[in-house]
CSV table of C-alpha atoms and ligand atoms in Angstrom, one decimal:
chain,number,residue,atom,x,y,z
D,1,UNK,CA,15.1,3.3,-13.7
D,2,UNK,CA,11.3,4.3,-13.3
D,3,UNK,CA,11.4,2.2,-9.7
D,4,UNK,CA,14.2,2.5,-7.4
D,5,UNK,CA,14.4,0.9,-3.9
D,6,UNK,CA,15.9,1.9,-0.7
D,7,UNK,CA,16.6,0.1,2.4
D,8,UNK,CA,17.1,0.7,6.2
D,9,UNK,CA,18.2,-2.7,7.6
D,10,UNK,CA,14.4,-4.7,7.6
D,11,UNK,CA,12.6,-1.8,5.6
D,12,UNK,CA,12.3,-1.1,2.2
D,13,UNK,CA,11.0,1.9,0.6
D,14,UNK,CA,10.3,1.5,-3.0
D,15,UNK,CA,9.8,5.0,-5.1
D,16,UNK,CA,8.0,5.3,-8.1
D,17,UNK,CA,10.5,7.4,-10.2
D,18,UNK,CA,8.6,9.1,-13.3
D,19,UNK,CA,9.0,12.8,-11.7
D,20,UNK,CA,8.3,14.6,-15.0
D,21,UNK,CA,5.1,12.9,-15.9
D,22,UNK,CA,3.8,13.3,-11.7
D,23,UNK,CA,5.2,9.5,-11.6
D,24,UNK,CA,1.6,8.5,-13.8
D,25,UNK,CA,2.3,4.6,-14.5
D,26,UNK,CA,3.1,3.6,-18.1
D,27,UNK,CA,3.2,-0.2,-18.8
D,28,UNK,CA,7.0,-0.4,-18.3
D,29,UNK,CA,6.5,1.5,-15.0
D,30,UNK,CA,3.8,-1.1,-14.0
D,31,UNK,CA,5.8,-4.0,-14.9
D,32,UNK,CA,9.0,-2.8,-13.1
D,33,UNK,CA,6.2,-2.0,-10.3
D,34,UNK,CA,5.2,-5.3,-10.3
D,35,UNK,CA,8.9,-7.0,-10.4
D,36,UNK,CA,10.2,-5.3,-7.5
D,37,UNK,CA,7.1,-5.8,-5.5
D,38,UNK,CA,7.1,-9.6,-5.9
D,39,UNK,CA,10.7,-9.6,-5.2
D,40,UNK,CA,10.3,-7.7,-1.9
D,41,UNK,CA,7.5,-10.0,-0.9
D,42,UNK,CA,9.6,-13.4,-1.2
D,43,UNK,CA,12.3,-11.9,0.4
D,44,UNK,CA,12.5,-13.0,4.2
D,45,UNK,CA,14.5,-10.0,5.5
D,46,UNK,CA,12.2,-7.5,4.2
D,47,UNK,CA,9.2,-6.8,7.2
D,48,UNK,CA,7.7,-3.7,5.9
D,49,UNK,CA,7.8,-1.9,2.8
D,50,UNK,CA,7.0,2.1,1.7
D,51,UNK,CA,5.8,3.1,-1.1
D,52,UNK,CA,6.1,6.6,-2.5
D,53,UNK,CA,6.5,9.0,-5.6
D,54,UNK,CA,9.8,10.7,-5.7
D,55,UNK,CA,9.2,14.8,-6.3
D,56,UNK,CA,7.5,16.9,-4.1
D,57,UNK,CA,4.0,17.0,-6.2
D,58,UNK,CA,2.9,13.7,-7.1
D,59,UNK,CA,2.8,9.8,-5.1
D,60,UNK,CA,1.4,8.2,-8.8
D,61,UNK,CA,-1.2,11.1,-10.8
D,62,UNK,CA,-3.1,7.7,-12.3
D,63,UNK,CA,-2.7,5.5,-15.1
D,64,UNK,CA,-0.4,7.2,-18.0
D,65,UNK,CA,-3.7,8.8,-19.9
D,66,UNK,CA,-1.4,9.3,-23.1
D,67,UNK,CA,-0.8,5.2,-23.2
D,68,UNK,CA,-4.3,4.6,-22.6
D,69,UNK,CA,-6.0,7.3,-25.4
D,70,UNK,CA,-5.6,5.0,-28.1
D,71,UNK,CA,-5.7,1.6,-26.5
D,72,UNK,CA,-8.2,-0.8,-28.1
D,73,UNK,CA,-10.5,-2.7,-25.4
D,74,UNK,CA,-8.1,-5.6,-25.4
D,75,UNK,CA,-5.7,-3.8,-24.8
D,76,UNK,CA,-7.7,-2.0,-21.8
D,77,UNK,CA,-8.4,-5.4,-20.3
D,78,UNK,CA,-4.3,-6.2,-20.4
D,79,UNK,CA,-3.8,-2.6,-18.8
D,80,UNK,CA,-6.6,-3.1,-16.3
D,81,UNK,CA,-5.0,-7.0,-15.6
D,82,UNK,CA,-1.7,-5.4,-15.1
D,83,UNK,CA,-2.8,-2.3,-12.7
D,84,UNK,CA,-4.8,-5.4,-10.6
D,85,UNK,CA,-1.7,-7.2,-10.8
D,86,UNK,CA,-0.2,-4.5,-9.1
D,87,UNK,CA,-2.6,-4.2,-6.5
D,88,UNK,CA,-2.5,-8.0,-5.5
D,89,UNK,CA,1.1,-8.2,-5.3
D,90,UNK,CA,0.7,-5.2,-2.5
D,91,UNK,CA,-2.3,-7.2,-0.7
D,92,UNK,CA,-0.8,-10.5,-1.1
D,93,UNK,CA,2.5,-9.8,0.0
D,94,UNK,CA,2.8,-11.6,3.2
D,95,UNK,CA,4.6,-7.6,4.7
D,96,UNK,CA,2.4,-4.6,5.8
D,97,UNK,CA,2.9,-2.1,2.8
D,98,UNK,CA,2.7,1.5,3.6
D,99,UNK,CA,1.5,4.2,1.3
D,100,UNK,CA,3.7,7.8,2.0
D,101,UNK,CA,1.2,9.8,-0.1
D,102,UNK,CA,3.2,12.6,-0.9
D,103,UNK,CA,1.1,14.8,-3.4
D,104,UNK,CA,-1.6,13.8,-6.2
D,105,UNK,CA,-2.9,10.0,-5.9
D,106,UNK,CA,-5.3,10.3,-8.5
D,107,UNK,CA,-7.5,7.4,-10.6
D,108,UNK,CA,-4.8,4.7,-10.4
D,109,UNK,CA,-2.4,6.4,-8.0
D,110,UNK,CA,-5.4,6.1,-5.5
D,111,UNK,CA,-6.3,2.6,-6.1
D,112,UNK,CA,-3.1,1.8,-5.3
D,113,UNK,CA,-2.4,3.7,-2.2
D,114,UNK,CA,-5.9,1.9,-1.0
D,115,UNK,CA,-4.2,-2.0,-1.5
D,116,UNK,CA,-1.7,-0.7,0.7
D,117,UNK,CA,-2.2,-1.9,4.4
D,118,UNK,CA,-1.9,2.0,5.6
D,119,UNK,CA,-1.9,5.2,4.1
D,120,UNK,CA,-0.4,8.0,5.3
D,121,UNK,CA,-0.3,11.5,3.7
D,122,UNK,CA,1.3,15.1,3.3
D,123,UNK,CA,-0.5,18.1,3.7
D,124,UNK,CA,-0.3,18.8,0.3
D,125,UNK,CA,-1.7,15.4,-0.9
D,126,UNK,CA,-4.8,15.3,-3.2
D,127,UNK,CA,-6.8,12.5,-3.6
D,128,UNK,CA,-9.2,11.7,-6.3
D,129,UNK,CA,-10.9,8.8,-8.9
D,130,UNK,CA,-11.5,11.3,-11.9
D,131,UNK,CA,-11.7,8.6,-13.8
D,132,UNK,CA,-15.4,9.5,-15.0
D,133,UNK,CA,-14.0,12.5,-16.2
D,134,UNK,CA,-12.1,11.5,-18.6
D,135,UNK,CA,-15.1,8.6,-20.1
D,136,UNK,CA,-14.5,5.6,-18.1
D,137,UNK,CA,-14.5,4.0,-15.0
D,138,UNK,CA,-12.1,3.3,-12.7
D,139,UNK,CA,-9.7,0.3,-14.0
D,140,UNK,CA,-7.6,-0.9,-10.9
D,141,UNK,CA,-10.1,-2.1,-8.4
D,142,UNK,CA,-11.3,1.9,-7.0
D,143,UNK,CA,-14.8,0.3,-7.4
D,144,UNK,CA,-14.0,-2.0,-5.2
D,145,UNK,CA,-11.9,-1.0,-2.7
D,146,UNK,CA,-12.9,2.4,-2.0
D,147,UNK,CA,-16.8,1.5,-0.5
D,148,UNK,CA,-14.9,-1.1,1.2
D,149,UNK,CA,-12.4,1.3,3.3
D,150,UNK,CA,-15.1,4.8,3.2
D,151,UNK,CA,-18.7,5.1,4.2
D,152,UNK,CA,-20.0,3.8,1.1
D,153,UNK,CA,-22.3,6.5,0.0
D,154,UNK,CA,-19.0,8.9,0.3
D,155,UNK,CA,-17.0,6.8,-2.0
D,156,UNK,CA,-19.8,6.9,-4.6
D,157,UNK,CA,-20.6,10.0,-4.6
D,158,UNK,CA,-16.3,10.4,-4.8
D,159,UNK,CA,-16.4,7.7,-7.7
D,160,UNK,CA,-19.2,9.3,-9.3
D,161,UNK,CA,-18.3,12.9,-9.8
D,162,UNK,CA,-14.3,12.6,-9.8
D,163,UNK,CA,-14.3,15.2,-7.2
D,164,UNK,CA,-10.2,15.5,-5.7
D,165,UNK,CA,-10.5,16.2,-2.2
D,166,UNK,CA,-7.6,17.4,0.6
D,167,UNK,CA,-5.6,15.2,2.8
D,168,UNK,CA,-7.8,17.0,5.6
D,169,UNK,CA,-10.7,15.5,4.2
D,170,UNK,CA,-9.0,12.2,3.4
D,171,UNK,CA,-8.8,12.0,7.3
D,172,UNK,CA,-12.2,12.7,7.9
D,173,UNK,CA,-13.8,9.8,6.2
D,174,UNK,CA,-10.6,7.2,7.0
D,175,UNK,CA,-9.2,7.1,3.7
D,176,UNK,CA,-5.8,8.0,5.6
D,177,UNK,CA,-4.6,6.6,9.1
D,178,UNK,CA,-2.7,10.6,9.5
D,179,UNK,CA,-1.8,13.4,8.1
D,180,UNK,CA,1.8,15.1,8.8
D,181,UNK,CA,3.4,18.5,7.1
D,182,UNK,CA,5.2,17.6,4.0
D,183,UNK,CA,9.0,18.1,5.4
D,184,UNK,CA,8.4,15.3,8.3
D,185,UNK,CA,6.1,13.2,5.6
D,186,UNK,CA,8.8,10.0,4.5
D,187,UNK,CA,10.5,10.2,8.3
D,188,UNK,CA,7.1,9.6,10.1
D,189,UNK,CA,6.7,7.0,7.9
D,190,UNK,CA,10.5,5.3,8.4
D,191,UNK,CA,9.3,5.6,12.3
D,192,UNK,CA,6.0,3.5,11.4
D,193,UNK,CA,7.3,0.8,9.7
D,194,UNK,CA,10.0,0.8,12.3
D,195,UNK,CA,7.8,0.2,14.9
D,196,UNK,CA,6.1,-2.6,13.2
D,197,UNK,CA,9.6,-4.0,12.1
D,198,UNK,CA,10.9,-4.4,15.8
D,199,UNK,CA,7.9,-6.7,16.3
D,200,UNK,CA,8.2,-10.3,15.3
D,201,UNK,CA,8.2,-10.4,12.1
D,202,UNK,CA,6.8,-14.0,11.2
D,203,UNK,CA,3.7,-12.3,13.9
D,204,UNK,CA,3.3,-9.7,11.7
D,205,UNK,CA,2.9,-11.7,8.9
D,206,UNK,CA,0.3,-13.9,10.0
D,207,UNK,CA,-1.4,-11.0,11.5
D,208,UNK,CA,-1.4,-9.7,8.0
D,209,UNK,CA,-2.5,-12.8,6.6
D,210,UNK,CA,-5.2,-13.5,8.7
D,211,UNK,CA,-6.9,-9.5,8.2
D,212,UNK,CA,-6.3,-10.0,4.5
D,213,UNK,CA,-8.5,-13.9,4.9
D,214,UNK,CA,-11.6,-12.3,6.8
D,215,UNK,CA,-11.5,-9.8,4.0
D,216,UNK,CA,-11.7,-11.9,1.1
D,217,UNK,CA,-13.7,-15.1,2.7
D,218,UNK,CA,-15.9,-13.5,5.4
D,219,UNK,CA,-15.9,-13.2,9.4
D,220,UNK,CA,-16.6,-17.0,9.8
D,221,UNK,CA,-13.7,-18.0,7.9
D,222,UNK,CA,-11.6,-15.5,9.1
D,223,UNK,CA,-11.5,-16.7,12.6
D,224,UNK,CA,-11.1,-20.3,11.9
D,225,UNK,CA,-7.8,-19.1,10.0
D,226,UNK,CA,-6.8,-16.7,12.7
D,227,UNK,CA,-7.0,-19.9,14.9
D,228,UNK,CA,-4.7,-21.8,12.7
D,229,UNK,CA,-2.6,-18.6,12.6
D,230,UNK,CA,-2.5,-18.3,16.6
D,231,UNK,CA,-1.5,-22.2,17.0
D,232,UNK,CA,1.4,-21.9,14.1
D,233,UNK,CA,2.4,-19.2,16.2
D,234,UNK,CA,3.4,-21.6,19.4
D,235,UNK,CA,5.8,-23.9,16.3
D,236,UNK,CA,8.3,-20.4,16.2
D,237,UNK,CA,11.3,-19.8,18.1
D,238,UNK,CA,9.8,-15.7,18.2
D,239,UNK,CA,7.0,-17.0,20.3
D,240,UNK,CA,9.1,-18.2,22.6
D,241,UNK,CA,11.2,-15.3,23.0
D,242,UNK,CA,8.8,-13.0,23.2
D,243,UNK,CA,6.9,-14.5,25.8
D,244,UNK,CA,10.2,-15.0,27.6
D,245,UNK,CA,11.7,-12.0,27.1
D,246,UNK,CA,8.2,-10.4,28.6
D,247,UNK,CA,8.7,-12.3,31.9
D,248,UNK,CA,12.5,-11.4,32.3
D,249,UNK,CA,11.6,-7.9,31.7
D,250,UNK,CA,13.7,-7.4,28.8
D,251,UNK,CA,13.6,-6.7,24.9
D,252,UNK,CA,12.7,-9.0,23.0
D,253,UNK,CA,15.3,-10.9,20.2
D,254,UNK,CA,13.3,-11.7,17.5
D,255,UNK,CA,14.7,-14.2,14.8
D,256,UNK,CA,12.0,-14.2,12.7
D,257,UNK,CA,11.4,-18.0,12.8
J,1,CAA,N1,-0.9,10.5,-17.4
J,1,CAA,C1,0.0,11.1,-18.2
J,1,CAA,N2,0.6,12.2,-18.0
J,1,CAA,C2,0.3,12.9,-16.9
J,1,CAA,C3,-0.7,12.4,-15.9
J,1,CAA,C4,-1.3,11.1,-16.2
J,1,CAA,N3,-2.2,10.6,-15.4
J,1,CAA,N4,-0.8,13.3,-14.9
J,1,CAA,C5,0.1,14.3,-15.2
J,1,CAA,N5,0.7,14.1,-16.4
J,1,CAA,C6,1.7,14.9,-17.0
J,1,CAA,C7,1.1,16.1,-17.7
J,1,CAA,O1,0.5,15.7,-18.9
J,1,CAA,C8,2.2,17.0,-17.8
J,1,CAA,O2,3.0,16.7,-18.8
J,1,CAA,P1,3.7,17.8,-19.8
J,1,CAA,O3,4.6,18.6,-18.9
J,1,CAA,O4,4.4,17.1,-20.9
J,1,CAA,O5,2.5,18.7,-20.3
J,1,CAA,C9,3.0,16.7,-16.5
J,1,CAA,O6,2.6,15.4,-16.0
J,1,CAA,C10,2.7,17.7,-15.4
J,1,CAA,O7,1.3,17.8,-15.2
J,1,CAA,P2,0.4,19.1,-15.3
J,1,CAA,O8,1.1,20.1,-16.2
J,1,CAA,O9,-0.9,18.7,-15.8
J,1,CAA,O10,0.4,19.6,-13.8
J,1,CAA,P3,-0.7,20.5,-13.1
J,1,CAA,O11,-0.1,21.0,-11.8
J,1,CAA,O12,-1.3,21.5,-14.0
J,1,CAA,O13,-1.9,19.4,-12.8
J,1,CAA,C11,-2.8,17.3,-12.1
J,1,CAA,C12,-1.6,18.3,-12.0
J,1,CAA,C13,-4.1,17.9,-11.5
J,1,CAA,C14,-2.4,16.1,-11.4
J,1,CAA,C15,-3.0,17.0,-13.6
J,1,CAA,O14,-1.8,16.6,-14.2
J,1,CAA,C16,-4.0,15.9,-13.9
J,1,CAA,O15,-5.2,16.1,-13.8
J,1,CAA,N6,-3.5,14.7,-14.2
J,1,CAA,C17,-4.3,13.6,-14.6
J,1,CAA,C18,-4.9,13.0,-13.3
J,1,CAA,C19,-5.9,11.9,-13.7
J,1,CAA,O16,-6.9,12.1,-14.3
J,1,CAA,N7,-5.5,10.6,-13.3
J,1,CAA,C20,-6.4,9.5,-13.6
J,1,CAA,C21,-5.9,8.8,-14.8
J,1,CAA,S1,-7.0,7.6,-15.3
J,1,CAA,C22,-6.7,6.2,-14.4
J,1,CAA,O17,-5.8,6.2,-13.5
J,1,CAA,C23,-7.4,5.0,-14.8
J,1,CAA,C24,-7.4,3.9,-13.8
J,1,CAA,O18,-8.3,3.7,-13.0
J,1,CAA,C25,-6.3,2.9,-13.8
């Protein structure tokens, strides 16, 4: 299996599993990419999910350049639709998804990691769209999404000469939320998603939904739906617990409903 999943009560951490080839993503790898993401999101019990590379070098080291050397240009658009399709399913699943960059996220490895809601990274992570190196652009929405999380002008010049750069620097200009030594990597990010998971999750969700709204449709449009969000809110049993359990000074018991 090229994707394998693991869970911890109300996380799931799914691993790209291509070790020998720094986990690059073939079209099967996609697809089975794409499956278990859609399946994660539809399923109630799973708040948060992780997403990693298994090894100790590579999180995903780009789109699998040995597929794509002889592709036609329809079949680049079908592998450019499915790498988007990808991206979407992290963006638009109603959970927080969590990049654990764990060594290279190059070209399509990066595009990915920036869907994710946050990324965090080893030490030894390298990040990079060297996609102009190699005679194209890049084909998963790195044009895109990159000027929208950097300072623009540093993700062009990034886009434009395929420069890699550190997890240090990856800090610098907010590409990554932190960066942690490579042992205590996937356990500081088990302790993130836990901390979001003990929230309520149906909160989290609409918090999710709401940031992902204002991104695509604009600030206007984005608080109108954050209104709606709020008011749903007040229809959940969580609401009530929460707000209850603040006022008896206990935990809250969040059903998720
Ligand atoms: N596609 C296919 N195979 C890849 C790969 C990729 N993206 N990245 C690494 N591999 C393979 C290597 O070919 C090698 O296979 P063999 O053992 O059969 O030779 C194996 O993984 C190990 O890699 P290296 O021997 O190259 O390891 P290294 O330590 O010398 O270098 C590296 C590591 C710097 C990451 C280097 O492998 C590299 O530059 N990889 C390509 C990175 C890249 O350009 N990614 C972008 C792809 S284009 C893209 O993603 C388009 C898009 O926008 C969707």
């Amino acid at each position: 299996m090229s994707i394998t999943v693991t869970r911890q009560e109300r996380i799931a951490l799914i691993t790209v599993d291509r070790p020998e080839r720094l986990n690059a993503l073939d079209t099967p790898t996609l697809r089975a990419l794409l499956e278990t993401l859609r399946e994660l999101a539809a399923d109630e019990s799973t708040c948060v999910m992780l997403l990693t590379g298994a090894g100790e070098r590579a999180f995903i080291a780009g789109a699998d350049i040995s597929e794509m050397a002889e592709k036609s240009p329809a079949e680049a658009l079908a592998f450019a639709e499915l790498g988007h399709a990808v991206c979407r399913a992290i963006e638009e699943a109603p959970q927080p998804v969590i990049a654990v960059v764990n060594g290279y996220a190059l070209g399509g490895g990066c595009e990915i990691a920036l869907a994710c809601d946050i990324r965090l990274a080893s030490d030894r992570a390298v990040f990079g769209q060297p996609e102009v190196k190699l005679g194209i652009p890049p084909g998963w929405g790195g044009s895109q999404r990159l000027p929208r999380l950097v300072p623009p002008g540093i993700a062009r010049e990034l886009l434009y000469t395929g420069r890699r750069i550190t997890a240090d620097e990856a800090l610098r200009i907010g590409l990554v939320n932190a960066v942690y030594p490579a042992a205590e990597l996937l356990d500081r990010a088990w302790q993130l998603a836990q901390q979001i998971a003990a929230n309520g999750p149906v909160a989290v969700r609409l918090t999710k939904a709401a940031t992902r709204f204002g991104d695509e449709h604009g600030l206007a449009a984005g608080l109108a739906y954050e209104r709606q969000c709020f008011a749903y809110a007040f229809t959940t049993e969580d609401q009530r617990e929460g707000m209850r359990a603040f006022l008896e000074k206990r935990q809250p018991q969040f059903r998720g409903r």
